[in-house]
Coordinates of N, CA, C and O in Angstrom, one line a residue:
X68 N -205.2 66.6 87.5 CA -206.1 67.7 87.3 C -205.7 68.5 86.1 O -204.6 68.9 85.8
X69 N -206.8 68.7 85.3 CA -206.7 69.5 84.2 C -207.4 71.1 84.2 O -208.1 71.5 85.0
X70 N -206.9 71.8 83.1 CA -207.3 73.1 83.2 C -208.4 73.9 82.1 O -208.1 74.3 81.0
X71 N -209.4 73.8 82.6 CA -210.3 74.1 81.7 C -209.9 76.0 81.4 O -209.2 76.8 82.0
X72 N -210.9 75.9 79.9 CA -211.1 77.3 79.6 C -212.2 77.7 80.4 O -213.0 76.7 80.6
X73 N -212.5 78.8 81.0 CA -213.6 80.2 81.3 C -215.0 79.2 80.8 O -216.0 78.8 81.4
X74 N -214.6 79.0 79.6 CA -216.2 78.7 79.0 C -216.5 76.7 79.2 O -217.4 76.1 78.5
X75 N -215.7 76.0 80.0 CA -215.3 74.7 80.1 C -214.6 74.0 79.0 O -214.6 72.7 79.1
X76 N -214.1 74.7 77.9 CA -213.5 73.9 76.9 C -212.6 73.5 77.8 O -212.1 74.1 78.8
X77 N -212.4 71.9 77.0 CA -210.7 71.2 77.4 C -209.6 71.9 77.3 O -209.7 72.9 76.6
X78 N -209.0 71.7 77.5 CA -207.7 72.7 77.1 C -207.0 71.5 76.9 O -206.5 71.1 77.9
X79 N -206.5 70.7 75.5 CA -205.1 70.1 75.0 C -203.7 70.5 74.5 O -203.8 71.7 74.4
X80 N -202.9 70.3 74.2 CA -201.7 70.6 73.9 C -200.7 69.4 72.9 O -200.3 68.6 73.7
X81 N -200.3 69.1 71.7 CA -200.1 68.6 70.9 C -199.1 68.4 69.9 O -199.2 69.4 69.2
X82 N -198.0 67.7 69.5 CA -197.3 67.6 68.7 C -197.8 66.8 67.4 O -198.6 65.9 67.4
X83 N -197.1 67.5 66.2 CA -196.1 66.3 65.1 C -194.8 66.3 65.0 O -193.9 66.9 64.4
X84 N -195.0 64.9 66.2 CA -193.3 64.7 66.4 C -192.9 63.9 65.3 O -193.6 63.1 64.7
X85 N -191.5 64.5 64.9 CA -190.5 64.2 63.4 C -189.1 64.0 64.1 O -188.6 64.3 65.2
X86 N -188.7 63.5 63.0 CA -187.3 62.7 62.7 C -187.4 62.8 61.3 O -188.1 62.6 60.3
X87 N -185.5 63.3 61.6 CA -184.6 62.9 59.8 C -184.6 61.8 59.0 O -184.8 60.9 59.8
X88 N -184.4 61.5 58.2 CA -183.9 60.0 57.9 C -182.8 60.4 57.4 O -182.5 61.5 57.0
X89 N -182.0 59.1 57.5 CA -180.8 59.3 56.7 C -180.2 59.7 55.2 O -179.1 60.0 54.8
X90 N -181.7 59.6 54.7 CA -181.7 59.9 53.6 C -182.4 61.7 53.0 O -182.7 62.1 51.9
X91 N -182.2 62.2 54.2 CA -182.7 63.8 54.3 C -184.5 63.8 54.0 O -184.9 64.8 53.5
X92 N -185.3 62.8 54.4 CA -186.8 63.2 54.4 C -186.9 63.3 55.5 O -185.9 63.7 56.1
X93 N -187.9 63.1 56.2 CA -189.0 63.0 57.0 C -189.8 62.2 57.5 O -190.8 61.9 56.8
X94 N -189.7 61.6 58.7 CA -190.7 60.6 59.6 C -191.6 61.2 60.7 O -191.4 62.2 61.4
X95 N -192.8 60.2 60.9 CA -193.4 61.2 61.9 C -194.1 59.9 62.7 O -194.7 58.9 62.5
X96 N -193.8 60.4 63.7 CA -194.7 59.6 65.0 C -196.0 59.5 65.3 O -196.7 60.5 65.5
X97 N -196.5 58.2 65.2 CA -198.0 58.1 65.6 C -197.9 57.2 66.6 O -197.1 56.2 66.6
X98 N -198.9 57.3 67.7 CA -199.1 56.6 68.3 C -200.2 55.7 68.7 O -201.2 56.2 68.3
X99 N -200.3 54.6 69.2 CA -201.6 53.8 69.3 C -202.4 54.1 70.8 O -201.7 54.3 71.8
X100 N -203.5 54.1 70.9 CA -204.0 54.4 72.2 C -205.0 53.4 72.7 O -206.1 53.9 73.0
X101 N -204.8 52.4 72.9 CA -205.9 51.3 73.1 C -207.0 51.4 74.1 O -207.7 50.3 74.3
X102 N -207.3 52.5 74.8 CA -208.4 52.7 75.1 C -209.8 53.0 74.1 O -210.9 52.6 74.1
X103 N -208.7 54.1 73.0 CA -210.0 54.2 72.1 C -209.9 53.7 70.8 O -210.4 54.1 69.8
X104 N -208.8 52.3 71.0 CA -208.0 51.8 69.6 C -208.5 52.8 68.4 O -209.7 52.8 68.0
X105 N -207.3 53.6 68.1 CA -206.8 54.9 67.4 C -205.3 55.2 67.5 O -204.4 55.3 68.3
X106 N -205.5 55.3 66.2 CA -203.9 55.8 66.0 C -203.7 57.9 66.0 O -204.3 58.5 65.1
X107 N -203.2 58.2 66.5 CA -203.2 59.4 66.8 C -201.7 60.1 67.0 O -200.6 59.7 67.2
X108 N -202.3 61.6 66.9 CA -200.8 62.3 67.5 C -200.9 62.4 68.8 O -201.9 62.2 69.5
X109 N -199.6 62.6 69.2 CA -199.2 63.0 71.1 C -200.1 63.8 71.1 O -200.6 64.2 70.1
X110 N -200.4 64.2 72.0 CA -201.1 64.9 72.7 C -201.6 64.4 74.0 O -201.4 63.2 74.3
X111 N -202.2 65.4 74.8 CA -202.6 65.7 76.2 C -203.6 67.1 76.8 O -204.0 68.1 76.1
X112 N -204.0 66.8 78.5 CA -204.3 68.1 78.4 C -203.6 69.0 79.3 O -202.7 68.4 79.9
X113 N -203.9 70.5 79.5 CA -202.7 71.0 80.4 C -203.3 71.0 81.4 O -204.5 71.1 81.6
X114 N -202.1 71.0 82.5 CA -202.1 70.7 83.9 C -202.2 72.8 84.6 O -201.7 73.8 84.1
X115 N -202.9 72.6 85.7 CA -203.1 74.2 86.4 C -201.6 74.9 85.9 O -200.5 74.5 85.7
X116 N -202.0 75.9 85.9 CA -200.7 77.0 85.6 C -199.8 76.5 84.0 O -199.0 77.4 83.5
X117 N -199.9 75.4 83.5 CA -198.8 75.2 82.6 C -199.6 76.4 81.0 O -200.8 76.7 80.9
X118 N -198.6 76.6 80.1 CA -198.7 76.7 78.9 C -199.4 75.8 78.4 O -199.8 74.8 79.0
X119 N -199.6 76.0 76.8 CA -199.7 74.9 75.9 C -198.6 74.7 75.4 O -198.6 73.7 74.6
X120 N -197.7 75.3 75.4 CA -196.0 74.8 74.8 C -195.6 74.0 75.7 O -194.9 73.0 75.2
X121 N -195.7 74.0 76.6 CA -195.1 73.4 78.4 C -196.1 72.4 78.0 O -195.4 71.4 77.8
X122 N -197.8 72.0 77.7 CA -198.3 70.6 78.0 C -197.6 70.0 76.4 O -197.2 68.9 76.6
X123 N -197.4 70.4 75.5 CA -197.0 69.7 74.8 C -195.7 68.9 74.4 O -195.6 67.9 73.7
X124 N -194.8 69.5 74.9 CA -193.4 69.2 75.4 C -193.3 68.4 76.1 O -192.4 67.5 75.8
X125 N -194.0 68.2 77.4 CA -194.7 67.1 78.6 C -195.4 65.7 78.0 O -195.1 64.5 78.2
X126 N -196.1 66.2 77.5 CA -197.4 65.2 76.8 C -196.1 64.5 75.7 O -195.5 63.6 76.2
X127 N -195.9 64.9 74.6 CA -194.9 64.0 74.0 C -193.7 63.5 74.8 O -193.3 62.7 74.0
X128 N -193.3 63.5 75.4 CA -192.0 63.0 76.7 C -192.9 61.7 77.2 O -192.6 60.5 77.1
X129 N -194.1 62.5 77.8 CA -194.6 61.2 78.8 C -195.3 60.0 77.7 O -195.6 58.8 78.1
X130 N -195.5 60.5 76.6 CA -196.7 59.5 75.7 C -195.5 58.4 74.5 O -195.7 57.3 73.9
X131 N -194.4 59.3 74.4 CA -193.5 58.6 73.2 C -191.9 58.3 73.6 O -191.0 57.6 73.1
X132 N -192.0 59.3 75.1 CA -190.3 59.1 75.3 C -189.3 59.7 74.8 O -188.1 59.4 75.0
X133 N -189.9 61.1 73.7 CA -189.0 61.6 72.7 C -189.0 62.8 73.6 O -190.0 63.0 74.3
X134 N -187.6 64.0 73.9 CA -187.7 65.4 74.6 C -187.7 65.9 72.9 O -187.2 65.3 72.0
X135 N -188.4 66.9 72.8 CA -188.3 67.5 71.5 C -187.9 69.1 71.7 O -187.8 69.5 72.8
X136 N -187.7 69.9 70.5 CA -187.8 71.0 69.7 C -188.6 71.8 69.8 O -188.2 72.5 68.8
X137 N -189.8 72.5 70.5 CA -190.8 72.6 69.4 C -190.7 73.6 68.2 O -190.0 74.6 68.4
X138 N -191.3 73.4 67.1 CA -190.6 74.3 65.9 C -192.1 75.2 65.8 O -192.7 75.7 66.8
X139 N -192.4 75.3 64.2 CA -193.6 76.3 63.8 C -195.0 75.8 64.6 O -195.3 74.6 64.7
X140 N -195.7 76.6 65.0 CA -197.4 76.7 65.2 C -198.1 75.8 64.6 O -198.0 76.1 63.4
X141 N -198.6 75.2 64.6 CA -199.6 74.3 63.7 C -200.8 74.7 64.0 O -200.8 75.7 64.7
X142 N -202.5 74.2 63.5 CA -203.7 74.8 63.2 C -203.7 74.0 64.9 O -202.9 73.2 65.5
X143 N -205.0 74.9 65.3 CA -205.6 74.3 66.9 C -206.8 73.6 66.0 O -207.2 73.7 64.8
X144 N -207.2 72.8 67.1 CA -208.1 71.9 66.4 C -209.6 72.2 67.1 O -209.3 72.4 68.3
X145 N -210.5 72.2 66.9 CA -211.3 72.1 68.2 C -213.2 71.1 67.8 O -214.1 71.3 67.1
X146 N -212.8 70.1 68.9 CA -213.8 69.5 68.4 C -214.7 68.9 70.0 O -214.7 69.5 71.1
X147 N -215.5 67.5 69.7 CA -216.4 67.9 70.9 C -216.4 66.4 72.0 O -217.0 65.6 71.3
X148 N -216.0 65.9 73.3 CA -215.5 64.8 73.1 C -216.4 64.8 75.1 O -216.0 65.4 76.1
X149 N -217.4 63.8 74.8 CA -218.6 63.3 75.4 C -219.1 64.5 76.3 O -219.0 64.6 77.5
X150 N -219.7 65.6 75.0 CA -220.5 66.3 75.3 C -219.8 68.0 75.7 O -220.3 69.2 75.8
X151 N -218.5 67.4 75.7 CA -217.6 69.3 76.1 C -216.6 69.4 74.8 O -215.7 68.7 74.1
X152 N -217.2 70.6 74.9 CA -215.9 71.2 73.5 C -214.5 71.2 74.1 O -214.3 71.5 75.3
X153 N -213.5 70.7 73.3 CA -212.0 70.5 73.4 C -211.1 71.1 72.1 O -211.1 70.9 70.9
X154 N -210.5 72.0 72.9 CA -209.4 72.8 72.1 C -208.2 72.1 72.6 O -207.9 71.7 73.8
X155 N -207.1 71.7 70.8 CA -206.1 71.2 70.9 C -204.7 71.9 70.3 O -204.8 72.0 69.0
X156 N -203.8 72.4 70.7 CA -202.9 73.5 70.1 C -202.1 72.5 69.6 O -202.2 71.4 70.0
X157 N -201.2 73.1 68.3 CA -200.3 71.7 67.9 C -199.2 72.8 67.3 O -199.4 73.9 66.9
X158 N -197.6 71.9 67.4 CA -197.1 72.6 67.2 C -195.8 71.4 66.3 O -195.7 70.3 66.8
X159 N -195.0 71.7 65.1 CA -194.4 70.7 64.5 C -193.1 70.6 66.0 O -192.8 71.6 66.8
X160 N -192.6 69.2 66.2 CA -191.9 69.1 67.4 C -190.9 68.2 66.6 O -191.5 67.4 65.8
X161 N -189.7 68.2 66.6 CA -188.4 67.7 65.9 C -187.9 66.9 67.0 O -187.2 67.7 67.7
X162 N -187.9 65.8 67.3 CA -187.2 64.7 68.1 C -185.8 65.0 68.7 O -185.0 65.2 67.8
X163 N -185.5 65.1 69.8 CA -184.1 66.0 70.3 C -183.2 64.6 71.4 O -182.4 64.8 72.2
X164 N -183.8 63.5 71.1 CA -183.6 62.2 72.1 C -183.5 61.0 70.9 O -184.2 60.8 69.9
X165 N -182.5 60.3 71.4 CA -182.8 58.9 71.0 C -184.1 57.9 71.3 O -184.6 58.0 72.4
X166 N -184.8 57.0 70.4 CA -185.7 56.1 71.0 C -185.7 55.6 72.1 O -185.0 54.7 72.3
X167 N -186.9 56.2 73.3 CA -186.8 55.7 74.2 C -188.5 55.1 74.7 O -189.1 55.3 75.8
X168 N -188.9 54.5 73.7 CA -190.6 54.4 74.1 C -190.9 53.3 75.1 O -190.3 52.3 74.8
X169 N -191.4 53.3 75.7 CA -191.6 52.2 77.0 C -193.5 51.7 76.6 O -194.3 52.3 77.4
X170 N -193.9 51.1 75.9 CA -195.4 51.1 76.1 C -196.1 51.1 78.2 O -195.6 50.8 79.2
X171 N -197.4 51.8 77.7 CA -198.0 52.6 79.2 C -199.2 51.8 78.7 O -199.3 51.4 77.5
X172 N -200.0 51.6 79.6 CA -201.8 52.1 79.7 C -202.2 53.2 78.5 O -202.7 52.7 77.4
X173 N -202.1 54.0 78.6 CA -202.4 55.2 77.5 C -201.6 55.0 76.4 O -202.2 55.2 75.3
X174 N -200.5 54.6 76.3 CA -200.1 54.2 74.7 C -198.9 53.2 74.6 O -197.7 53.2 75.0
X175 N -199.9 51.9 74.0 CA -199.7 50.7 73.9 C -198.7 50.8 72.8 O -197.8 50.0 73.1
X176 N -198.4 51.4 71.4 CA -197.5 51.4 70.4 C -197.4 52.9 70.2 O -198.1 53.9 70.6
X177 N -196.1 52.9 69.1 CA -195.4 54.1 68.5 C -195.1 53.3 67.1 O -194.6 52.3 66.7
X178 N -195.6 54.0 66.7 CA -194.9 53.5 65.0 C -194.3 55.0 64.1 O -195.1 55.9 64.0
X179 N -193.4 55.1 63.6 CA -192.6 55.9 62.7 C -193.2 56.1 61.4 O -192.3 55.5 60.8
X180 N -193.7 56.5 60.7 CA -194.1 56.8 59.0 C -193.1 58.0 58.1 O -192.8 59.1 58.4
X181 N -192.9 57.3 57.0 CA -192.1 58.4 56.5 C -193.6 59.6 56.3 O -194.7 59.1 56.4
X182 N -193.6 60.7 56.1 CA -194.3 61.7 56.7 C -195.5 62.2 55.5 O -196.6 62.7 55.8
X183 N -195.2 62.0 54.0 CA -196.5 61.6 53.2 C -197.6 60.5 53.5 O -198.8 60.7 53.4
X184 N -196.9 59.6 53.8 CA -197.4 58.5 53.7 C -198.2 58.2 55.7 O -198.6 57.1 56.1
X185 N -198.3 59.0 56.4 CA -198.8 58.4 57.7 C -199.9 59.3 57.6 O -200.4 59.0 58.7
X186 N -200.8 60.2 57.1 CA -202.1 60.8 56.7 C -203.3 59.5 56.7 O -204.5 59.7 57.1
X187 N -203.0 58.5 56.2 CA -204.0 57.8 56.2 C -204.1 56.8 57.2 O -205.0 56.1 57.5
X188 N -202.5 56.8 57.9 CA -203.0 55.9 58.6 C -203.3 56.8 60.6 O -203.0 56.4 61.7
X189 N -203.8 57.7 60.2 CA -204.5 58.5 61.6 C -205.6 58.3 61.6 O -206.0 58.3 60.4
X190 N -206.5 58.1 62.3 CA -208.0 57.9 62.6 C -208.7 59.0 62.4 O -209.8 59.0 61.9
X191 N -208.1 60.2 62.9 CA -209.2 61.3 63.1 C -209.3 62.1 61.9 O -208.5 61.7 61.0
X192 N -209.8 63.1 61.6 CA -210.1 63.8 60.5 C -209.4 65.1 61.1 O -208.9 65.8 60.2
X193 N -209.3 65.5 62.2 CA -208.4 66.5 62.8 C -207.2 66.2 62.8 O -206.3 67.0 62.4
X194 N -207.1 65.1 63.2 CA -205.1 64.8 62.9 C -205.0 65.1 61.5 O -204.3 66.0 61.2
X195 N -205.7 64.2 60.6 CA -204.8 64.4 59.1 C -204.7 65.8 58.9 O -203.6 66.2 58.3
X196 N -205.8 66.9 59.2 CA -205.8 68.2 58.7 C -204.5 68.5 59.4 O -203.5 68.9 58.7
X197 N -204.4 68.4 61.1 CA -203.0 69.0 61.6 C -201.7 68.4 60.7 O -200.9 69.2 60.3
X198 N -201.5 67.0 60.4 CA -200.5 66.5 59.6 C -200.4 67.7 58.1 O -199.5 68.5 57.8
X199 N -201.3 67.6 57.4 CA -200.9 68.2 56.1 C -201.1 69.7 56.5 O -200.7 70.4 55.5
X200 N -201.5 70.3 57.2 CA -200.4 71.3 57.7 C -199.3 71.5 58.0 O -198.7 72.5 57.8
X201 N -198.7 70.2 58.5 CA -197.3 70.1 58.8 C -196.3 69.6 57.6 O -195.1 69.7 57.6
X202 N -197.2 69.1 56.5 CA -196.3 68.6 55.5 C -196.5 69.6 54.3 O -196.1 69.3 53.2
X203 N -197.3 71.0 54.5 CA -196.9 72.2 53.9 C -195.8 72.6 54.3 O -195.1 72.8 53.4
X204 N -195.0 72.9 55.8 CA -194.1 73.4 56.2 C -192.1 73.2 55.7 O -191.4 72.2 55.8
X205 N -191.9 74.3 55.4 CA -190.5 73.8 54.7 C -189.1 73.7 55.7 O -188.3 74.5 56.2
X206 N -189.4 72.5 55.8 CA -189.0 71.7 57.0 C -187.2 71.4 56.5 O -186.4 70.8 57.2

């Protein structure tokens, strides 16, 4: 059960989950979703009573396996998805776990990008805007 807005917007909740490299940059998690074969960020929607800090912390756990951080705010996104408007909060999330991805139903792969370079490989035109928001941030 999900929790709609007052006005029936979705209500989502969302990471850009990152990792260090050894070499002091930056990696970032995308994941694959083979229902709507798309590569995308975690995300989810929130459950009655939760935050959007609380579904997003959840939603990346259950979709990548990573417990994270969450760090700075990122833009909300809001777009329109078979016929109802959907608001998505996003927030930069710093990986706080070792690799633990198990492929699900809902996400068949995880792939790692050093964090310039995975903008193109996201499907949506809302993810990349959320990513290069996150690769303004002085991380």
């Amino acid at each position: 059960m999900t929790t709609p807005d007052s006005d029936g917007t979705i209500l989502a909740a969302g990471c850009v989950l990152y990792r260090r490299t050894g070499s002091g940059g930056l990696e970032v998690c995308l994941i694959h979703r083979p229902k709507y074969d798309d590569w995308s960020l975690p995300k989810g929607k929130l459950h009655p009573g939760e935050t959007p800090e609380q579904a997003a912390v959840r939603e990346v756990a259950e979709e990548t396996g990573h417990h994270v951080r969450l760090g700075p705010r990122l833009p909300t996104v809001r777009y329109t998805v078979g016929g109802r408007p959907k608001r998505v909060d996003y927030w930069a999330a710093e990986t706080a776990s070792p690799d633990a991805f198990t492929p699900t139903h809902e996400v068949d792969a995880l792939h790692w990008h050093p964090a310039p370079a995975a903008r193109p490989r996201l499907t949506h035109p809302h993810d990349r805007s959320v990513l290069a928001a996150f690769l303004s941030l002085p991380l």
